[in-house]
CSV table of C-alpha atoms and ligand atoms in Angstrom, one decimal:
chain,number,residue,atom,x,y,z
A,120,UNK,CA,21.8,-33.3,-6.5
A,121,UNK,CA,17.9,-33.8,-7.6
A,122,UNK,CA,15.2,-31.7,-6.7
A,123,UNK,CA,11.8,-31.3,-7.4
A,124,UNK,CA,12.1,-28.7,-9.6
A,125,UNK,CA,14.0,-31.3,-12.2
A,126,UNK,CA,13.1,-30.8,-15.9
A,127,UNK,CA,12.3,-26.9,-15.3
A,128,UNK,CA,14.6,-25.0,-17.3
A,129,UNK,CA,16.5,-21.6,-16.2
A,130,UNK,CA,18.1,-18.4,-17.7
A,131,UNK,CA,21.4,-17.7,-16.4
A,132,UNK,CA,24.4,-15.4,-18.1
A,133,UNK,CA,23.3,-15.8,-21.5
A,134,UNK,CA,22.2,-19.6,-21.4
A,135,UNK,CA,19.3,-21.6,-20.9
A,136,UNK,CA,20.2,-24.6,-18.4
A,137,UNK,CA,18.6,-27.4,-16.5
A,138,UNK,CA,17.5,-26.3,-13.2
A,139,UNK,CA,20.4,-28.1,-11.2
A,140,UNK,CA,23.0,-26.8,-13.3
A,141,UNK,CA,21.9,-22.9,-12.6
A,142,UNK,CA,25.2,-21.7,-10.2
A,143,UNK,CA,26.2,-18.6,-9.0
A,144,UNK,CA,29.5,-18.8,-7.1
A,145,UNK,CA,29.8,-18.9,-3.3
A,146,UNK,CA,32.2,-15.9,-3.2
A,147,UNK,CA,30.0,-13.7,-5.5
A,148,UNK,CA,28.4,-10.4,-3.8
A,149,UNK,CA,25.3,-11.9,-4.2
A,150,UNK,CA,25.9,-14.9,-2.1
A,151,UNK,CA,28.2,-12.9,0.5
A,152,UNK,CA,25.8,-9.7,0.7
A,153,UNK,CA,22.8,-10.4,-1.0
A,154,UNK,CA,24.0,-7.9,-3.6
A,155,UNK,CA,21.2,-8.6,-6.1
A,156,UNK,CA,17.6,-7.2,-7.4
A,157,UNK,CA,15.1,-9.1,-8.3
A,158,UNK,CA,11.4,-9.0,-9.2
A,159,UNK,CA,8.3,-11.2,-8.5
A,160,UNK,CA,6.0,-11.5,-11.9
A,161,UNK,CA,3.3,-13.8,-12.1
A,162,UNK,CA,1.9,-15.4,-15.5
A,163,UNK,CA,-1.9,-16.9,-15.3
A,164,UNK,CA,-2.2,-20.1,-18.1
A,165,UNK,CA,-5.4,-19.6,-19.8
A,166,UNK,CA,-6.4,-22.6,-20.7
A,167,UNK,CA,-9.5,-21.2,-23.2
A,168,UNK,CA,-6.7,-19.4,-25.2
A,169,UNK,CA,-4.2,-22.1,-24.7
A,170,UNK,CA,-1.5,-19.1,-23.4
A,171,UNK,CA,0.4,-17.9,-20.6
A,172,UNK,CA,-0.5,-14.5,-20.0
A,173,UNK,CA,2.4,-12.8,-18.2
A,174,UNK,CA,0.9,-9.9,-16.1
A,175,UNK,CA,2.3,-6.2,-16.3
A,176,UNK,CA,6.0,-7.7,-17.7
A,177,UNK,CA,7.0,-4.2,-18.4
A,178,UNK,CA,6.2,-2.6,-15.4
A,179,UNK,CA,8.2,-5.2,-13.9
A,180,UNK,CA,11.2,-4.7,-15.8
A,181,UNK,CA,11.2,-1.4,-15.6
A,182,UNK,CA,10.9,-1.5,-11.7
A,183,UNK,CA,14.1,-4.2,-11.9
A,184,UNK,CA,15.9,-1.0,-13.6
A,185,UNK,CA,15.4,1.1,-11.0
A,186,UNK,CA,16.2,-1.0,-8.3
A,187,UNK,CA,19.6,-1.5,-10.0
A,188,UNK,CA,19.9,1.9,-10.3
A,189,UNK,CA,19.3,2.3,-6.5
A,190,UNK,CA,21.8,-0.1,-5.8
A,191,UNK,CA,23.9,1.3,-8.4
A,192,UNK,CA,25.3,-1.5,-10.3
A,193,UNK,CA,27.8,-0.6,-12.8
A,194,UNK,CA,25.4,-0.8,-15.4
A,195,UNK,CA,21.8,-1.2,-16.0
A,196,UNK,CA,20.4,-4.5,-17.6
A,197,UNK,CA,17.5,-2.7,-20.1
A,198,UNK,CA,14.1,-3.6,-19.1
A,199,UNK,CA,13.5,-4.9,-22.7
A,200,UNK,CA,16.4,-7.4,-22.5
A,201,UNK,CA,15.2,-9.0,-19.4
A,202,UNK,CA,11.3,-8.9,-21.1
A,203,UNK,CA,12.5,-11.0,-23.9
A,204,UNK,CA,14.5,-13.2,-22.1
A,205,UNK,CA,11.8,-13.9,-19.6
A,206,UNK,CA,9.3,-14.5,-22.4
A,207,UNK,CA,11.6,-16.9,-23.8
A,208,UNK,CA,12.2,-18.6,-20.7
A,209,UNK,CA,8.6,-19.3,-20.1
A,210,UNK,CA,8.5,-20.5,-24.0
A,211,UNK,CA,11.0,-23.1,-23.5
A,212,UNK,CA,9.6,-24.1,-20.2
A,213,UNK,CA,6.4,-25.3,-22.0
A,214,UNK,CA,3.8,-24.9,-18.7
A,215,UNK,CA,0.5,-25.8,-19.1
A,216,UNK,CA,-0.1,-23.8,-15.7
A,217,UNK,CA,0.3,-21.0,-13.8
A,218,UNK,CA,3.8,-19.7,-12.9
A,219,UNK,CA,5.6,-17.7,-10.9
A,220,UNK,CA,8.6,-16.0,-12.3
A,221,UNK,CA,11.7,-14.7,-10.8
A,222,UNK,CA,14.1,-12.6,-12.7
A,223,UNK,CA,17.4,-11.4,-10.8
A,224,UNK,CA,20.4,-9.0,-11.6
A,225,UNK,CA,23.2,-9.4,-9.2
A,226,UNK,CA,26.8,-8.6,-8.7
A,227,UNK,CA,29.1,-11.5,-9.8
A,228,UNK,CA,32.5,-12.2,-9.2
A,229,UNK,CA,34.6,-11.8,-6.2
A,230,UNK,CA,34.4,-8.2,-4.9
A,231,UNK,CA,33.9,-6.8,-1.7
A,232,UNK,CA,30.6,-5.1,-0.2
A,233,UNK,CA,31.0,-2.0,-2.4
A,234,UNK,CA,31.5,-4.0,-6.1
A,235,UNK,CA,29.3,-2.7,-8.4
A,236,UNK,CA,29.8,-5.1,-11.0
A,237,UNK,CA,30.3,-7.4,-12.8
A,238,UNK,CA,26.6,-7.7,-13.2
A,239,UNK,CA,25.1,-11.3,-14.0
A,240,UNK,CA,21.5,-12.2,-14.7
A,241,UNK,CA,18.9,-15.0,-14.1
A,242,UNK,CA,15.8,-16.0,-14.4
A,243,UNK,CA,13.4,-18.9,-13.0
A,244,UNK,CA,9.9,-19.6,-13.4
A,245,UNK,CA,8.1,-22.0,-11.4
A,246,UNK,CA,4.6,-23.6,-11.4
A,247,UNK,CA,2.3,-21.5,-8.7
A,248,UNK,CA,-1.4,-21.1,-8.3
A,249,UNK,CA,-3.7,-19.1,-6.1
A,250,UNK,CA,-3.7,-20.1,-2.4
A,251,UNK,CA,-6.7,-21.0,-0.3
A,252,UNK,CA,-6.2,-17.8,1.7
A,253,UNK,CA,-7.2,-15.6,-1.6
A,254,UNK,CA,-10.5,-17.2,-0.9
A,255,UNK,CA,-10.9,-17.4,2.8
A,256,UNK,CA,-8.7,-14.3,4.1
A,257,UNK,CA,-6.0,-14.3,6.4
A,258,UNK,CA,-4.8,-13.0,10.3
A,259,UNK,CA,-2.3,-10.4,10.5
A,260,UNK,CA,-0.2,-9.5,13.3
A,261,UNK,CA,1.2,-5.8,13.5
A,262,UNK,CA,4.9,-6.7,13.7
A,263,UNK,CA,7.2,-5.4,16.2
A,264,UNK,CA,10.0,-5.6,13.5
A,265,UNK,CA,10.4,-2.3,12.0
A,266,UNK,CA,10.0,-1.9,8.0
A,267,UNK,CA,13.6,-0.9,6.7
A,268,UNK,CA,13.8,2.9,5.9
A,269,UNK,CA,15.3,4.8,3.4
A,270,UNK,CA,18.1,5.9,5.1
A,271,UNK,CA,19.8,2.4,5.9
A,272,UNK,CA,17.8,-0.1,2.8
A,273,UNK,CA,16.0,1.7,0.4
A,274,UNK,CA,12.7,0.0,0.2
A,275,UNK,CA,11.5,0.8,-3.1
A,276,UNK,CA,14.7,-1.1,-4.5
A,277,UNK,CA,13.3,-4.6,-4.7
A,278,UNK,CA,16.6,-5.9,-3.2
A,279,UNK,CA,17.4,-9.6,-2.0
A,280,UNK,CA,19.2,-8.3,1.2
A,281,UNK,CA,15.9,-6.5,1.9
A,282,UNK,CA,13.9,-9.5,2.8
A,283,UNK,CA,16.0,-10.3,5.8
A,284,UNK,CA,13.6,-7.8,7.0
A,285,UNK,CA,10.8,-9.6,6.0
A,286,UNK,CA,12.2,-12.8,7.2
A,287,UNK,CA,12.0,-11.7,10.9
A,288,UNK,CA,8.6,-10.1,10.8
A,289,UNK,CA,7.3,-13.5,8.7
A,290,UNK,CA,8.6,-15.9,11.3
A,291,UNK,CA,7.4,-14.5,14.3
A,292,UNK,CA,4.0,-14.2,13.1
A,293,UNK,CA,4.2,-17.9,12.5
A,294,UNK,CA,4.9,-18.4,15.5
A,295,UNK,CA,2.7,-16.3,17.1
A,296,UNK,CA,-0.1,-18.0,15.4
A,297,UNK,CA,-1.0,-15.4,12.4
A,298,UNK,CA,-1.0,-15.8,8.6
A,299,UNK,CA,1.1,-12.6,8.4
A,300,UNK,CA,2.8,-9.6,9.6
A,301,UNK,CA,1.8,-5.6,9.0
A,302,UNK,CA,5.0,-3.6,9.7
A,303,UNK,CA,5.2,0.0,10.9
A,304,UNK,CA,7.7,2.1,9.3
A,305,UNK,CA,10.4,4.4,11.3
A,306,UNK,CA,8.0,6.9,11.6
A,307,UNK,CA,5.3,4.3,13.4
A,308,UNK,CA,2.7,4.5,10.2
A,309,UNK,CA,1.5,1.1,8.9
A,310,UNK,CA,3.9,0.5,6.0
A,311,UNK,CA,3.1,-3.2,4.3
A,312,UNK,CA,2.9,-6.9,5.0
A,313,UNK,CA,6.2,-8.7,4.6
A,314,UNK,CA,6.3,-8.9,0.9
A,315,UNK,CA,2.4,-7.2,0.0
A,316,UNK,CA,0.8,-3.7,0.2
A,317,UNK,CA,-2.3,-3.2,1.5
A,318,UNK,CA,-5.6,-1.5,1.6
A,319,UNK,CA,-8.1,-0.8,4.3
A,320,UNK,CA,-11.7,0.6,3.8
A,321,UNK,CA,-12.9,3.2,6.0
A,322,UNK,CA,-16.6,5.3,5.5
A,323,UNK,CA,-16.2,4.1,1.6
A,324,UNK,CA,-12.8,5.3,0.7
A,325,UNK,CA,-10.1,2.7,0.2
A,326,UNK,CA,-7.0,3.7,1.8
A,327,UNK,CA,-3.2,2.7,1.2
A,328,UNK,CA,-0.2,4.2,2.6
A,329,UNK,CA,1.6,6.6,0.5
A,330,UNK,CA,4.5,5.8,-1.7
A,331,UNK,CA,7.0,7.8,0.7
A,332,UNK,CA,5.8,5.4,3.8
A,333,UNK,CA,8.9,2.8,3.2
A,334,UNK,CA,6.9,0.6,1.0
A,335,UNK,CA,7.9,-1.2,-2.3
A,336,UNK,CA,6.2,0.7,-4.8
A,337,UNK,CA,4.2,-2.1,-5.6
A,338,UNK,CA,2.6,-2.9,-9.4
A,339,UNK,CA,-0.4,-4.5,-7.7
A,340,UNK,CA,-1.0,-1.7,-5.2
A,341,UNK,CA,-1.3,0.5,-8.8
A,342,UNK,CA,-3.5,-2.1,-10.5
A,343,UNK,CA,-6.0,-2.4,-7.4
A,344,UNK,CA,-5.8,1.8,-7.3
A,345,UNK,CA,-6.8,1.6,-11.4
A,346,UNK,CA,-9.8,-0.6,-10.6
A,347,UNK,CA,-10.9,1.2,-8.0
A,348,UNK,CA,-11.3,4.5,-9.8
A,349,UNK,CA,-12.4,2.6,-12.6
A,350,UNK,CA,-15.4,1.1,-9.9
A,351,UNK,CA,-15.8,4.9,-8.8
A,352,UNK,CA,-14.5,3.7,-5.3
A,353,UNK,CA,-13.0,7.0,-3.6
A,354,UNK,CA,-9.0,6.1,-2.8
A,355,UNK,CA,-6.8,8.0,-0.7
A,356,UNK,CA,-2.9,7.4,-0.5
A,357,UNK,CA,-1.8,8.9,2.7
A,358,UNK,CA,-0.1,7.9,6.4
A,359,UNK,CA,-2.0,5.5,7.8
A,360,UNK,CA,-2.4,4.3,11.7
A,361,UNK,CA,-2.2,1.0,13.1
A,362,UNK,CA,-5.8,1.8,15.0
A,363,UNK,CA,-7.0,2.6,11.6
A,364,UNK,CA,-7.2,-1.2,11.6
A,365,UNK,CA,-9.7,-0.9,14.4
A,366,UNK,CA,-12.1,1.2,12.5
A,367,UNK,CA,-11.9,0.0,9.1
A,368,UNK,CA,-14.8,-2.2,7.6
A,369,UNK,CA,-12.5,-4.1,5.7
A,370,UNK,CA,-8.7,-4.8,4.6
A,371,UNK,CA,-6.9,-6.4,2.1
A,372,UNK,CA,-3.0,-7.3,1.1
A,373,UNK,CA,-2.1,-7.1,-2.2
A,374,UNK,CA,1.1,-8.1,-4.1
A,375,UNK,CA,2.0,-10.5,-7.1
A,376,UNK,CA,2.5,-13.3,-4.7
A,377,UNK,CA,-0.8,-12.4,-2.2
A,378,UNK,CA,-2.5,-11.3,-4.9
A,379,UNK,CA,-5.8,-9.9,-3.4
A,380,UNK,CA,-5.9,-11.4,0.3
A,381,UNK,CA,-8.6,-10.6,2.5
A,382,UNK,CA,-7.6,-9.6,5.9
A,383,UNK,CA,-10.0,-10.7,8.5
A,384,UNK,CA,-8.5,-9.9,12.1
A,385,UNK,CA,-5.7,-7.7,13.2
A,386,UNK,CA,-3.9,-8.8,16.2
A,387,UNK,CA,-7.2,-11.2,17.2
A,388,UNK,CA,-9.6,-8.1,16.7
A,389,UNK,CA,-11.7,-8.5,13.7
A,390,UNK,CA,-11.7,-6.2,10.4
A,391,UNK,CA,-15.3,-5.0,10.2
A,392,UNK,CA,-17.4,-8.3,10.2
A,393,UNK,CA,-14.4,-10.5,10.5
A,394,UNK,CA,-14.8,-11.9,6.7
A,395,UNK,CA,-13.7,-10.9,3.3
A,396,UNK,CA,-16.4,-7.5,2.8
A,397,UNK,CA,-18.0,-6.3,-0.2
A,398,UNK,CA,-15.0,-4.0,-1.9
A,399,UNK,CA,-12.5,-7.1,-1.2
A,400,UNK,CA,-14.7,-9.0,-2.9
A,401,UNK,CA,-15.1,-6.8,-6.1
A,402,UNK,CA,-11.6,-5.5,-6.1
A,403,UNK,CA,-11.0,-10.1,-6.3
A,404,UNK,CA,-13.5,-10.3,-9.0
A,405,UNK,CA,-11.9,-7.6,-11.1
A,406,UNK,CA,-8.4,-8.5,-10.6
A,407,UNK,CA,-9.0,-11.8,-11.3
A,408,UNK,CA,-10.9,-11.0,-14.2
A,409,UNK,CA,-8.2,-9.1,-15.8
A,410,UNK,CA,-5.1,-11.4,-15.0
A,411,UNK,CA,-6.6,-14.3,-16.5
A,412,UNK,CA,-7.6,-12.3,-19.5
A,413,UNK,CA,-11.4,-13.1,-18.9
A,414,UNK,CA,-12.4,-9.2,-18.9
A,415,UNK,CA,-10.0,-8.4,-22.2
A,416,UNK,CA,-9.3,-5.1,-20.2
A,417,UNK,CA,-6.0,-3.0,-20.4
A,418,UNK,CA,-4.6,-5.8,-22.9
A,419,UNK,CA,-1.2,-3.6,-22.9
A,420,UNK,CA,-0.7,-5.3,-19.2
A,421,UNK,CA,-0.8,-8.6,-20.5
A,422,UNK,CA,2.0,-10.5,-22.9
A,423,UNK,CA,0.7,-13.8,-24.2
A,424,UNK,CA,3.1,-16.6,-24.7
B,19,PMP,N1,6.3,-5.0,-0.6
B,19,PMP,C1,7.4,-6.4,-0.9
B,19,PMP,C2,8.3,-5.9,0.2
B,19,PMP,C3,7.2,-7.4,-2.0
B,19,PMP,O1,8.2,-7.9,-2.1
B,19,PMP,C4,5.8,-7.2,-2.9
B,19,PMP,C5,5.8,-8.0,-4.0
B,19,PMP,N2,6.8,-7.9,-4.7
B,19,PMP,C6,5.1,-6.2,-3.1
B,19,PMP,C7,5.3,-5.4,-1.6
B,19,PMP,C8,4.0,-6.3,-4.2
B,19,PMP,O2,4.5,-5.9,-5.0
B,19,PMP,P1,4.0,-6.6,-6.3
B,19,PMP,O3,2.7,-6.0,-6.3
B,19,PMP,O4,4.5,-5.3,-7.2
B,19,PMP,O5,4.1,-7.3,-6.6
């Protein structure tokens, strides 16, 4: 088996192996039921420093611990251990370009759907840059698929199986000609995108659904709230209604993968002027200056490799 990932090194269960040798058994609860939890982390290559800057590694690994507890794995792989392994993986791959890192903790062995162990781990890192939609903005559809809820599939666990929910919404948005989906929760309130959180700006206040809106407790959302407060822009975490997109002057998605992506239109109706707004642009600049190590702010959020 050859792949365009050839040459990359993967960490799996105590070993660093070539890409094509990183295997999980077909009968594992991971393969059968999606019994895994994971993280998506970005490393930004700094040409100036000649280093990879891994953003908020500690917070991601702490969330990975939280996901394992919610999923009731028989042991919790400590954040510090996964962080050290991840930094070593980045080091061994000798990247000279920005990357997306994906640590996973999963149920290995051959158990059934209630198996809680044995617990396995793997980490991948692959090159990934910032897509054009971050500059240009995107269009979104309010999905007819409901966001999973805490009574069925806890949304605050970053669990592999949860992403079938995102899959339905993402596929339908694509078929219908939109770039992204916005999902409502079981109470009919806005939750998030299909793999990212969101903000809208109303009367100068940056509003985002609260952490009890069936969202993933996004680390980028937390970063954005911090940046907005630093800029003196008022923020509000509350229930958000779908119709507020028609009243908002701006809206944007946020997440490790989606970074800060302006939302130009929802369901074909322009948000504000229908192009990236001023608050969005300011947040983008602050965010990219931060993650690229240009601003030098919050050094505790950056792990240099
Ligand atoms: N919601 C979902 C469902 C996600 O998969 C992600 C990406 N991890 C986010 C929100 C954004 O979270 P973060 O900012 O921590 O990447």
